[in-house]
Coordinates of C-alpha atoms in Angstrom, one line a residue:
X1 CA 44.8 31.4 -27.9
X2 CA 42.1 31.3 -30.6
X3 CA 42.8 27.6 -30.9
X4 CA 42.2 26.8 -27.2
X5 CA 39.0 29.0 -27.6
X6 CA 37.6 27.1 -30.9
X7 CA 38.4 23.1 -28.9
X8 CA 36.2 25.0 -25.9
X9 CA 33.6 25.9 -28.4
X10 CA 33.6 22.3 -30.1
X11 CA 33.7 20.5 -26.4
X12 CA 30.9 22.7 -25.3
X13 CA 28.8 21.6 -28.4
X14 CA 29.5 18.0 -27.9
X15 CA 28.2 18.1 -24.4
X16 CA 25.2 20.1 -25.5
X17 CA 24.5 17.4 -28.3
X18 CA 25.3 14.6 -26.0
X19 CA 22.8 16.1 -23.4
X20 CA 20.3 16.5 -25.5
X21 CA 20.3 13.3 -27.0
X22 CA 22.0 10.3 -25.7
X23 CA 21.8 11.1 -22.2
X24 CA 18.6 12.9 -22.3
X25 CA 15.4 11.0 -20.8
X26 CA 13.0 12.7 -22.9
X27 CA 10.1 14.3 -22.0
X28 CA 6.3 13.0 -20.7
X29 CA 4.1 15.9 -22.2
X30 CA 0.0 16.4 -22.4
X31 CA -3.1 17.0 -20.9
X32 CA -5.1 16.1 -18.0
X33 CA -8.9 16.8 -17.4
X34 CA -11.5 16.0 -14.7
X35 CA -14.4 13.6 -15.1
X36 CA -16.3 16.3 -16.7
X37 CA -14.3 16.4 -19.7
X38 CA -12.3 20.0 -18.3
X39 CA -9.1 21.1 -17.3
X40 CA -8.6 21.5 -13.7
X41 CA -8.3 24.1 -11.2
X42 CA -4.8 22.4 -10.4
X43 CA -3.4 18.7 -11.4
X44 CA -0.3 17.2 -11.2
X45 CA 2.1 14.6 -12.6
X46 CA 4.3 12.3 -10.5
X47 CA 7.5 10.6 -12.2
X48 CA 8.6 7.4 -10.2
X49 CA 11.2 4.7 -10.7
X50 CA 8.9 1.8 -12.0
X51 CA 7.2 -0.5 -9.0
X52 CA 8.3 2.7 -7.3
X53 CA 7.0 4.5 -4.4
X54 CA 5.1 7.0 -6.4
X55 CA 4.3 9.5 -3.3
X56 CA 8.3 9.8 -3.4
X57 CA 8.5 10.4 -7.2
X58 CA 12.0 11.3 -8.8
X59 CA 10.2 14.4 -10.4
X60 CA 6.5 16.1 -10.2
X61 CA 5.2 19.1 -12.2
X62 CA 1.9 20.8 -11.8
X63 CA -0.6 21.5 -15.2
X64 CA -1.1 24.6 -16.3
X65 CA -3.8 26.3 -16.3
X66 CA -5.4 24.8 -19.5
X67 CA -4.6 20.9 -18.0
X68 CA -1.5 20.7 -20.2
X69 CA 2.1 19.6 -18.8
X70 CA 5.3 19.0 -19.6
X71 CA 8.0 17.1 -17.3
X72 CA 11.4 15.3 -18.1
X73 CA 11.7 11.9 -17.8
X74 CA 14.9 9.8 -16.3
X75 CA 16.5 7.8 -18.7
X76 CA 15.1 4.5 -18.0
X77 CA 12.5 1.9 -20.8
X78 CA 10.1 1.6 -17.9
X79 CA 8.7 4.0 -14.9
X80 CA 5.5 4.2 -12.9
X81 CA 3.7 7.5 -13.0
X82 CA 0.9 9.1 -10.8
X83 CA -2.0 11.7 -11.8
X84 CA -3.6 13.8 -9.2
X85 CA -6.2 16.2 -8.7
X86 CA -8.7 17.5 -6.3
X87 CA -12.1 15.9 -6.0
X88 CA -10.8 13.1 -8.0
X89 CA -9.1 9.6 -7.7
X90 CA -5.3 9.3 -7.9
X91 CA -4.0 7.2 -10.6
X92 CA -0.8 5.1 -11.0
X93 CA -0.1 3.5 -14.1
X94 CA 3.2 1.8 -15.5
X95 CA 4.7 4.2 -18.3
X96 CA 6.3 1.7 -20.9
X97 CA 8.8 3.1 -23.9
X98 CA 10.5 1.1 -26.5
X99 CA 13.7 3.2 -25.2
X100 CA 15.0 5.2 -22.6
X101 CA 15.1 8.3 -24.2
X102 CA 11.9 8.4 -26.3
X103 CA 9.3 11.6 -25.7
X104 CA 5.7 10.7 -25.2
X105 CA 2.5 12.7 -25.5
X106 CA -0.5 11.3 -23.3
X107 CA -3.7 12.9 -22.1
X108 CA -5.4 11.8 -18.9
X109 CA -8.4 12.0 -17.5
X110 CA -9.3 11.2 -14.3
X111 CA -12.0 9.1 -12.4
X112 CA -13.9 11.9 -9.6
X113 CA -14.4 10.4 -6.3
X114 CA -17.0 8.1 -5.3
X115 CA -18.1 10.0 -2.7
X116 CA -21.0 8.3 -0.1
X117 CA -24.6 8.8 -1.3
X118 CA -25.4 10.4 2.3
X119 CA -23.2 11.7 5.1
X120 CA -23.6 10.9 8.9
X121 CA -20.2 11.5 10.3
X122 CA -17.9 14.1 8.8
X123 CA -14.3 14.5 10.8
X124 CA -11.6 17.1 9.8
X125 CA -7.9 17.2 10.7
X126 CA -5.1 19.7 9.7
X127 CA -2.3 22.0 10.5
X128 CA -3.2 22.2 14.1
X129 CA -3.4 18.7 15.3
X130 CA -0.7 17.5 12.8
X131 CA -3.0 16.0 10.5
X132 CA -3.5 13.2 13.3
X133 CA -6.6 10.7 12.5
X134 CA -7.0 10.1 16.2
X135 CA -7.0 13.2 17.2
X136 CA -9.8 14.6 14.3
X137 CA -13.0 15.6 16.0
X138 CA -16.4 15.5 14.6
X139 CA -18.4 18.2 12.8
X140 CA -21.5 19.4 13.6
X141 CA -24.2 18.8 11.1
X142 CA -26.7 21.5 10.8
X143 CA -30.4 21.9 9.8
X144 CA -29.3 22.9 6.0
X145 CA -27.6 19.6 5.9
X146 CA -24.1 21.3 6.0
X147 CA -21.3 20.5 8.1
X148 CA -19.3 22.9 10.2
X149 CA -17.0 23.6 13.1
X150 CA -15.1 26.2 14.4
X151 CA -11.0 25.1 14.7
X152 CA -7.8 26.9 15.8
X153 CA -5.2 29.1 13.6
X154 CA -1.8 29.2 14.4
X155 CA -0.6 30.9 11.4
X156 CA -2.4 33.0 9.0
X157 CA -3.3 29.8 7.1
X158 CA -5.5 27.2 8.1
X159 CA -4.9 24.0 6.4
X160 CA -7.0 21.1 6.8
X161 CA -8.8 17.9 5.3
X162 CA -12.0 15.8 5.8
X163 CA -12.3 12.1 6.9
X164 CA -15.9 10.5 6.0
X165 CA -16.5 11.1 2.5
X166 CA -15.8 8.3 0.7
X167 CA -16.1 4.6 1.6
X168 CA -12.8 4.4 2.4
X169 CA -10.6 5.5 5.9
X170 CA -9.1 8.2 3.9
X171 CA -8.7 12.4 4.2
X172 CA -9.1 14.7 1.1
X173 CA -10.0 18.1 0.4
X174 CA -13.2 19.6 1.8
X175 CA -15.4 22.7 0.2
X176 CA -14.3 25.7 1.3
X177 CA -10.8 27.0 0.5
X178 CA -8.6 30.1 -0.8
X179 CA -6.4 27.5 -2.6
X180 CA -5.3 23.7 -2.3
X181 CA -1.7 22.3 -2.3
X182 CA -1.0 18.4 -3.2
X183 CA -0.7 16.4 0.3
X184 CA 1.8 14.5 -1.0
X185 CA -0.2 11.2 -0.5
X186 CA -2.2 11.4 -3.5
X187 CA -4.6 13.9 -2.1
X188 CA -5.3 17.8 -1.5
X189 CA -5.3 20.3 1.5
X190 CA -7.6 23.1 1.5
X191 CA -6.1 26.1 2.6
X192 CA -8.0 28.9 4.1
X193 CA -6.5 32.8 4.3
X194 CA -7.4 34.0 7.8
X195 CA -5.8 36.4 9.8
X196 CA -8.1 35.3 13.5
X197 CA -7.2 33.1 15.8
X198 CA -10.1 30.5 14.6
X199 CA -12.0 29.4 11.8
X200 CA -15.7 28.1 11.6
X201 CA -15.1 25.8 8.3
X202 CA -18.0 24.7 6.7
X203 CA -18.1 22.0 4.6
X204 CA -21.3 21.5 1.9
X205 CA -21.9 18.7 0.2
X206 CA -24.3 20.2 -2.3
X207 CA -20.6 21.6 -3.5
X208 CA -19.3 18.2 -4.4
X209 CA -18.7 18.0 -8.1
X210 CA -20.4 13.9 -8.6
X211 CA -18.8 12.8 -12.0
X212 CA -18.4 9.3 -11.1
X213 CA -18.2 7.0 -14.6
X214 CA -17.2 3.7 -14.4
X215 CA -15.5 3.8 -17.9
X216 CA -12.7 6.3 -16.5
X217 CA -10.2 7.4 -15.7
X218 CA -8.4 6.8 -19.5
X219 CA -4.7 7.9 -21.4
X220 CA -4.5 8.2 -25.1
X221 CA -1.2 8.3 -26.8
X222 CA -0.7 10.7 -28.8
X223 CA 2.7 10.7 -29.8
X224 CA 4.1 7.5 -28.6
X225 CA 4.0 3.7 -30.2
X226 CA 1.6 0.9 -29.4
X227 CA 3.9 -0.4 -26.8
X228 CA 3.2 2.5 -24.0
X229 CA -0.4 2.4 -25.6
X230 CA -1.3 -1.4 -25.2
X231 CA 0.2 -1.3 -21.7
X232 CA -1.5 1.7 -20.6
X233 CA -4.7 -0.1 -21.7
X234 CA -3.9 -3.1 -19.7
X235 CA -3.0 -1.0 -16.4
X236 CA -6.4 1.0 -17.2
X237 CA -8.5 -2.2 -17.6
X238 CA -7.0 -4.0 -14.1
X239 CA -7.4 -1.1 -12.1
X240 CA -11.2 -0.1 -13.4
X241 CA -11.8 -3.9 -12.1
X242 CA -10.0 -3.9 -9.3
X243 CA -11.6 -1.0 -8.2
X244 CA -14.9 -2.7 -8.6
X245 CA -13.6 -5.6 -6.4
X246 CA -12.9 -3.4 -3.5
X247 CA -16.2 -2.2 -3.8
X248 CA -17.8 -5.9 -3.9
X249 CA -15.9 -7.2 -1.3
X250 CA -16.5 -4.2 0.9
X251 CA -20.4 -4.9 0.8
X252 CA -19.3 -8.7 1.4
X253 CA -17.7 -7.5 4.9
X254 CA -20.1 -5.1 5.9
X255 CA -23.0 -8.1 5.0
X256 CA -20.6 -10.9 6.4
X257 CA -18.4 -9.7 8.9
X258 CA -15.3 -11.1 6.9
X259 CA -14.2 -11.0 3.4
X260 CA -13.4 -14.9 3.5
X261 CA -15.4 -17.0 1.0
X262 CA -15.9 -13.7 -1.1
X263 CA -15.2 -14.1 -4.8
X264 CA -15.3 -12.2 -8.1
X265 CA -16.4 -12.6 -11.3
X266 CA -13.1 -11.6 -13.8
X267 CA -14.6 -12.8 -17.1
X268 CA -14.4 -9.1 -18.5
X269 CA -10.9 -8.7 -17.1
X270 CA -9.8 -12.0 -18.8
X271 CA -11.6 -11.4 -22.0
X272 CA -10.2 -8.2 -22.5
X273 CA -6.7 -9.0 -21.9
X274 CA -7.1 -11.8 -24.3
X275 CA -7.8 -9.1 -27.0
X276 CA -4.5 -7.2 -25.9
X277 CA -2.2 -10.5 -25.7
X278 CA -3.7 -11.2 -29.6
X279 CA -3.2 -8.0 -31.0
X280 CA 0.1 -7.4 -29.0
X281 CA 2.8 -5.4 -30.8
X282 CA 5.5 -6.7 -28.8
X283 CA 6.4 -9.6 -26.8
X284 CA 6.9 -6.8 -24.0
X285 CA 3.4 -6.1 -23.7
X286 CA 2.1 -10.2 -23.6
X287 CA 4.6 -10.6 -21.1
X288 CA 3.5 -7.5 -18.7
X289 CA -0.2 -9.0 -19.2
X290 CA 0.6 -12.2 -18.3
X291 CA 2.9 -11.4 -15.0
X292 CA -0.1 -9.0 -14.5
X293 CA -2.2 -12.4 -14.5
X294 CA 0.0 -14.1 -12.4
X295 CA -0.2 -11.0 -9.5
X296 CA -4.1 -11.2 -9.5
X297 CA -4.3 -14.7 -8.6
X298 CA -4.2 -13.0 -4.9
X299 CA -7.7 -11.8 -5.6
X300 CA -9.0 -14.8 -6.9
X301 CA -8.7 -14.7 -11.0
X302 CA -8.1 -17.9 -12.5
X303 CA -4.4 -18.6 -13.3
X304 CA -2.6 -21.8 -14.7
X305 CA 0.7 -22.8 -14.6
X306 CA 1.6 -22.9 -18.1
X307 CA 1.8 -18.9 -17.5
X308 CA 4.3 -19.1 -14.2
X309 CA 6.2 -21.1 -16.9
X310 CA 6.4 -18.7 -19.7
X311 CA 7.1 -16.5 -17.6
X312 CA 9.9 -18.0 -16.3
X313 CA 11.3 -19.4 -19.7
X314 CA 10.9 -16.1 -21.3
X315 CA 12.2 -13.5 -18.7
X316 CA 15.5 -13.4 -17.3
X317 CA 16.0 -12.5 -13.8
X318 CA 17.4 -9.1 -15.1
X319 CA 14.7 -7.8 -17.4
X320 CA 13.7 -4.3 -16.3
X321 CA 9.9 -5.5 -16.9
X322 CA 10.4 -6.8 -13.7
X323 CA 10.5 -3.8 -11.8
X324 CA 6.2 -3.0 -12.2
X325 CA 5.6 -6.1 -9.9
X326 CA 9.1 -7.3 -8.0
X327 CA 7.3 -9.1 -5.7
X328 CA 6.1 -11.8 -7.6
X329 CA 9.3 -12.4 -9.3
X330 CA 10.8 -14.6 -6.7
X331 CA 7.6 -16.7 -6.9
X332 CA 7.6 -17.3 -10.4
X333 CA 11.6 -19.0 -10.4
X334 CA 10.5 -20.8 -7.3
X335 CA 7.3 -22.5 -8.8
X336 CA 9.7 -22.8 -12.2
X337 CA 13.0 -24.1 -11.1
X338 CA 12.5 -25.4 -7.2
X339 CA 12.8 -23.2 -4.1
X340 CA 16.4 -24.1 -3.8
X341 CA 18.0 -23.6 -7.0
X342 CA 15.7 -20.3 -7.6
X343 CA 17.0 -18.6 -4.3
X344 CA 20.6 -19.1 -5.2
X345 CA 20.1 -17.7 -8.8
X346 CA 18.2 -14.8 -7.3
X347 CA 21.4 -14.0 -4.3
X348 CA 23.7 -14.6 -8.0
X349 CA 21.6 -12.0 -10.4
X350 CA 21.2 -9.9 -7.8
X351 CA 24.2 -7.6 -8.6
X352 CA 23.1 -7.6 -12.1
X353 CA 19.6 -6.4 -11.5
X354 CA 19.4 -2.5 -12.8
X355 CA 16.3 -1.4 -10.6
X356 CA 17.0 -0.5 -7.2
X357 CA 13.8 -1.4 -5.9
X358 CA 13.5 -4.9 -7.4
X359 CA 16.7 -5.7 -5.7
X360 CA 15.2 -4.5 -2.4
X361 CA 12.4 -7.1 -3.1
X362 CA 14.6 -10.1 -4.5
X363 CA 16.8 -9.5 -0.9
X364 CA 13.3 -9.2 1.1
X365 CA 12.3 -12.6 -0.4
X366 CA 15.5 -14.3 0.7
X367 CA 15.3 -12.9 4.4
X368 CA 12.3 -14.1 4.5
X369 CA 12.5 -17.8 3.4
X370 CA 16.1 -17.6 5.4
X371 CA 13.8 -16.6 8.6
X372 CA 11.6 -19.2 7.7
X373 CA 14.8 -21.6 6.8
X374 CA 15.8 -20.7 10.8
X375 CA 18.9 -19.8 8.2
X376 CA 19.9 -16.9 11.0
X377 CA 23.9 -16.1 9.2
X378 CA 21.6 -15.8 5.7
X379 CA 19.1 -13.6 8.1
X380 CA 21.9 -11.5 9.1
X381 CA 23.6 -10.8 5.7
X382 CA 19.9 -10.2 4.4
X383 CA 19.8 -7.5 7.1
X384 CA 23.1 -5.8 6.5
X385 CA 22.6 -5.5 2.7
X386 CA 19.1 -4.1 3.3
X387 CA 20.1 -1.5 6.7
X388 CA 23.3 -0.3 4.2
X389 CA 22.1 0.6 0.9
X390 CA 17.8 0.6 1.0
X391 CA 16.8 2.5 3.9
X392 CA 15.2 5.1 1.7
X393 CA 12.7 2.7 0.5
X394 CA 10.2 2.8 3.2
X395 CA 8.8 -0.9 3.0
X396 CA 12.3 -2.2 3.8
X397 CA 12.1 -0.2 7.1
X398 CA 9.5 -2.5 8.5
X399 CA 11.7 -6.2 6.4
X400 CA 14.7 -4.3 8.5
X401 CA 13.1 -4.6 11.8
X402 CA 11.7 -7.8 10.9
X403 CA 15.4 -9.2 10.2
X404 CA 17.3 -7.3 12.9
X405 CA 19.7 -9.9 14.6
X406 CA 19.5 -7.9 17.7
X407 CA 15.6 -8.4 18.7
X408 CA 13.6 -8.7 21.8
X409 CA 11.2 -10.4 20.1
X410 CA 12.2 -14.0 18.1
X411 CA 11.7 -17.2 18.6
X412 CA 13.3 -18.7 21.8
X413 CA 13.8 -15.4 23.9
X414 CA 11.3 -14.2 27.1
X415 CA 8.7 -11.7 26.1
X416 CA 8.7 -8.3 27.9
X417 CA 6.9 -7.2 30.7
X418 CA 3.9 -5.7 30.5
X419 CA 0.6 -4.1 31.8
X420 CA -2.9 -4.1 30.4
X421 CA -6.2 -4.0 31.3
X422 CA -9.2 -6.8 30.2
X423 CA -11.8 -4.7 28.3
X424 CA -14.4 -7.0 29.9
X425 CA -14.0 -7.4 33.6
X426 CA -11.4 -4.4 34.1
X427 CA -9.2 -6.6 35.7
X428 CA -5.1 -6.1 35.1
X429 CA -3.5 -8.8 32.6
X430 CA 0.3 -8.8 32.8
X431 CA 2.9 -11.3 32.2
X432 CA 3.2 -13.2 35.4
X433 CA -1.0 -13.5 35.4
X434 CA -0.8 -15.7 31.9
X435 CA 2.1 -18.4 33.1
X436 CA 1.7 -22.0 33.0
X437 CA -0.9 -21.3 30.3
X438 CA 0.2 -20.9 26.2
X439 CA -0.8 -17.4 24.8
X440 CA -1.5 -16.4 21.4
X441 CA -0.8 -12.7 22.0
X442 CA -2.9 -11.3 18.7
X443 CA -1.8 -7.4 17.8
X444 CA -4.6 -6.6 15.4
X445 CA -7.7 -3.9 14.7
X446 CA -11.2 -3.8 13.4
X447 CA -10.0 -1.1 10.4
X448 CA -6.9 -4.3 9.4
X449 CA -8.5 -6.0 6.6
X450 CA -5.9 -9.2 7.0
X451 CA -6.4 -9.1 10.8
X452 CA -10.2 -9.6 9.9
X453 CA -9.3 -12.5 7.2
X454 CA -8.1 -14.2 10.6
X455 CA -11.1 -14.6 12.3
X456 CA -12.4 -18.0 10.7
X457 CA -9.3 -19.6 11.8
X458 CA -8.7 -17.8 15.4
X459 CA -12.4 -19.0 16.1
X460 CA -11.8 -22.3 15.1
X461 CA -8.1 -22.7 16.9
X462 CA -9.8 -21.2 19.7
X463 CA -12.6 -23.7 20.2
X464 CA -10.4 -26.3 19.8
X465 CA -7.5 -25.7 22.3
X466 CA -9.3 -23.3 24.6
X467 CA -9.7 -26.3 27.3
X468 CA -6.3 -27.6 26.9
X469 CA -4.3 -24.7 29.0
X470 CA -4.4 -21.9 26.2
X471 CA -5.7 -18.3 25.6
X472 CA -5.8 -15.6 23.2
X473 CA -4.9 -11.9 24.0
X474 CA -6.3 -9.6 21.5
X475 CA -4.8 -6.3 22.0
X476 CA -6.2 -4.0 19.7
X477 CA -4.7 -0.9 18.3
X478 CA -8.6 0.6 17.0
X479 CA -9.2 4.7 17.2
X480 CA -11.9 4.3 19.4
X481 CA -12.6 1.6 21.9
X482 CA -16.6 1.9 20.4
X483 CA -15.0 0.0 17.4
X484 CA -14.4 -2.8 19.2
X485 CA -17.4 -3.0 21.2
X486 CA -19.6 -2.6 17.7
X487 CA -17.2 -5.5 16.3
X488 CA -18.0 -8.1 18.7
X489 CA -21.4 -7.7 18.6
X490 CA -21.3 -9.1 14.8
X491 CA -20.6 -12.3 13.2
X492 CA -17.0 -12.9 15.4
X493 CA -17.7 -12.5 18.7
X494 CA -13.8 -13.6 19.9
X495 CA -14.8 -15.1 23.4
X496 CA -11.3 -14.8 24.8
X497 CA -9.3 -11.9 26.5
X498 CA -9.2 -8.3 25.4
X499 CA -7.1 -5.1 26.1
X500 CA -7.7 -1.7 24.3
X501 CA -4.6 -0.4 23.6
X502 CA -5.2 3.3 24.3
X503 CA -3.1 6.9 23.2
X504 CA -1.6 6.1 27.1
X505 CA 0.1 3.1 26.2
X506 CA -0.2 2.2 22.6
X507 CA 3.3 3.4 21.8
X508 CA 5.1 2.0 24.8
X509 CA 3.4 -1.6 23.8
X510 CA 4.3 -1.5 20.2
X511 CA 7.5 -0.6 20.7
X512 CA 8.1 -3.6 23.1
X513 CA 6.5 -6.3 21.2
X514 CA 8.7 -4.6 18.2
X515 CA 5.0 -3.8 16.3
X516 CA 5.9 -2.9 13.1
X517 CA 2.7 -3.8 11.2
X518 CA -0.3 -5.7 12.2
X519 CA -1.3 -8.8 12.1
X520 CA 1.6 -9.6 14.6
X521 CA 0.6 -13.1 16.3
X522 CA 3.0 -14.1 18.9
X523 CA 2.6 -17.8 20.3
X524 CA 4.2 -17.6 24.0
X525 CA 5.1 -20.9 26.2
X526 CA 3.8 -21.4 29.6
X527 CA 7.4 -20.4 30.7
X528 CA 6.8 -17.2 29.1
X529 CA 9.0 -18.3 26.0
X530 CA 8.1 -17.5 22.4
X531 CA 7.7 -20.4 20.4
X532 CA 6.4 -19.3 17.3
X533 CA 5.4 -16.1 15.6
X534 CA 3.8 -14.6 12.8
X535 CA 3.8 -16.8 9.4
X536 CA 3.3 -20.2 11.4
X537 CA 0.3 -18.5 13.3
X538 CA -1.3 -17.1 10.4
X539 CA -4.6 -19.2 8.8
X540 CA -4.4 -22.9 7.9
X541 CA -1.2 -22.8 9.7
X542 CA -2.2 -21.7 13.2
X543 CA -3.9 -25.2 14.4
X544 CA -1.2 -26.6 12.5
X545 CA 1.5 -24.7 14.6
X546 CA -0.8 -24.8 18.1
X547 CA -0.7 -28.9 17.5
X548 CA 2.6 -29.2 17.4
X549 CA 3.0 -27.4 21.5
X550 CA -0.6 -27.9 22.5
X551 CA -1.1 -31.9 24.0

């Protein structure tokens, strides 16, 4: 008997060793503070797989009440982590280890929000209209330039956001509040204790704590190696840019009416990740700069070829460094071995690839050049691989629809019936009104920055083959029909047809054109037919497209 008890103790131990060392994941501890240099009223950390969907993390923790943390980590060299906190931006940066056990000590601080220099239209959701941006109604704005308005309860909380602070469509945390909880979107809900059946909520901006620096947010390693260091410094260094590119080529739009022809000046960028590629501890960290390089060629920085080449000499297709930026993996093979052999070594390594969510991309890349290939039995595997084992990843919900053998809407089949009204002369516009003409049916909205970046070359199809028996549709899925009225009166004035898709309808249309995301251009025969869609419609491709139907 005492025999059998001591091999329990001994197995017991071993597991407790085992879990505490080879199969632990470590732990992520430190600090966060606010702009101001102090701890928070409440912060949190967000674990995700890396190239993850970070607002689903595998683990979260909230600081304590002096800004420090601690969380365990997954076993796993590489993850992506975001920091949040009220009043402040959210920030998602790759977490690199030289294993997949080792502990790491980092403090954060955060960048506070850029909030507008003056406000003119403050909206609030919450808890009683489902957090619905449609639905949010204006506040008032009094003489003491505060902001207020008197909402429903239907519990003895009120929860609630505001829409209008910062240059962006986005809702976070007002003013006034008992307490806040995380949003789970990278923002906060104020919560007001109440035990009426309304609440006048006020909202001040006098309240708003302005700690914008352009040289936050940061991390500092403090127990740790140079890898995690040199990449966090990287990741810190793009994202302080690229937020300063979104905030140039937002005052491009507003003074242009597009963002087409904007460029920016990445000199800093470069020269500082020239530093970091020469002092570079490891070949890990030159290689996450330069497939960093590589994904910002999409905003206009400068990059050659020899880099799509080292990349692909010096990364296999399984190398978890992958997983920060899957997308542009299938680019890289393709530009460094040919479209064809690259897609059949990607369907062969697939197996073989550890991260979950880099196989979801590698499969997205194939049904999409299949699609494009009119390849519809590589389409249809493509479909079932994604539809049985990546649902949970919620981009591959919209590559699912996209690659659904079973749709209403592909090339070759009859578009629907259906009903709207032209936002011009009132008049009914259906599907037996547009035959014997061909119609670009254009699902789009002024708040859709691609939808804008169409404009150039919608204007230009338009004048061309608008006398040779073809219209546009634009049916726009704005809030407020006053959007599109202010829109047209700027640079693109899109002299063609127009339908408003309203609360009344917007649903049943999407759902019969199979609107997933927008841009959705849909090229239609005279017969009703679709003869193209999407990709082929999109930019320098449209008149190419339009020329090959349009005599």
């Amino acid at each position: 008997m005492f025999k059998f008890f001591n091999y329990l103790l001994v197995v017991m131990m071993l597991a407790v060793l085992w879990n505490c060392s080879g199969n632990s994941g470590g732990k992520l501890s430190g600090k966060i503070i606010g702009a101001n240099g102090e701890p928070l009223a409440i912060a949190h950390i967000h674990v995700a797989e890396a190239g993850g969907n970070v607002f689903k993390p595998l683990k979260s923790v909230q600081t304590n009440e002096d800004g420090t943390f601690t969380i365990d980590l997954p076993r796993a060299q590489y993850l992506s982590i975001l920091v949040t906190a009220p009043y402040h931006e959210p920030l998602e940066l790759p977490l690199a280890r030289s294993n997949d056990h080792q502990s790491l000590e980092i403090d954060f601080q955060l960048q506070g929000h850029q909030y507008l220099p003056e406000f003119n239209r403050v909206k609030i959701t919450g808890d009683w209209i489902d957090f619905s941006f449609a639905e949010a109604p204006l506040m008032n704005k009094n003489e003491d330039g505060t902001f207020s308005l008197q909402v429903p309860v239907h519990a003895d909380t009120l929860a609630y956001q505001l829409i209008g602070l910062i240059p962006n469509e986005q809702s976070i945390n007002g003013t006034q509040q008992d307490y806040m909880v995380y949003d789970g979107q990278g923002d906060y809900k104020s919560v007001i204790k109440t035990t009426d059946s309304t609440v006048t909520v006020t909202f001040d901006p006098q309240k708003l704590p302005r700690f914008y620096n352009r040289a936050l947010p940061t991390a500092l390693v403090k127990k740790g190696d140079a890898i995690t260091q040199q990449i966090l410094d990287a990741a810190l260094m793009i994202h302080r840019t690229m937020m300063a590119w979104n905030e140039q080529r937002q005052r491009y739009a507003q003074l242009t009416g597009t963002d087409r022809g904007f460029r920016f000046n990445f000199s800093e960028l470069d020269s500082v990740l020239n530093a970091l590629e020469k002092t570079a501890s490891s070949d890990k960290v030159k290689k996450y700069i330069t497939f960093q390089r590589v994904l910002l060629t999409q905003y206009g920085m400068a990059s050659p070829d020899t880099l799509l080449q080292y990349l692909g000499n010096n990364l296999t297709m399984t190398d978890p460094l992958w997983s920060f930026n899957p997308q542009i993996m299938p680019f890289v093979y393709e530009r460094t071995m040919g479209v064809e052999k690259a897609l059949a070594a990607l369907e062969e390594a697939l197996p073989q690839i550890e991260s979950k969510n880099t196989r979801a991309f590698v499969l997205i890349h194939l049904g999409m050049r299949a699609k494009y290939m009119r390849n519809n039995e590589k389409v249809t595997w493509v479909y079932n691989q994604l539809k049985d084992g990546y649902e949970d990843i919620p981009i591959v919900k919209y590559y699912i629809a996209q690659f659904n053998p079973e749709m209403g809407i592909s090339v070759g089949k009859q578009i629907p019936d259906f009903k709207v009204k032209n936002l011009d002369t009132g008049e009914e516009i259906t599907k037996e009104s547009l035959k014997g003409k061909f119609v670009l049916l254009d699902f789009w909205a002024t708040w859709c920055a691609p939808c804008i970046s169409e404009m150039p070359a919608m204007h230009q199809a338009y004048e061309r083959f608008k006398d040779k028996n073809f219209v546009i549709l634009s049916l726009s899925f704005d809030r407020k029909i006053e959007d599109l009225y202010k829109f047209r009166k700027g640079q693109w004035k899109m002299p063609w047809l127009h339908a408003y898709l309203d609360n009344s309808i917007r649903d049943q249309i999407a759902q019969k054109f199979e609107v997933s995301g927008i841009p959705k251009p849909i090229l239609v025969s005279p017969e009703g037919v679709i003869v193209a869609m999407e990709a082929d419609l999109r930019g320098q491709n449209l008149e190419k497209t339009l020329s090959k139907f349009i005599q």
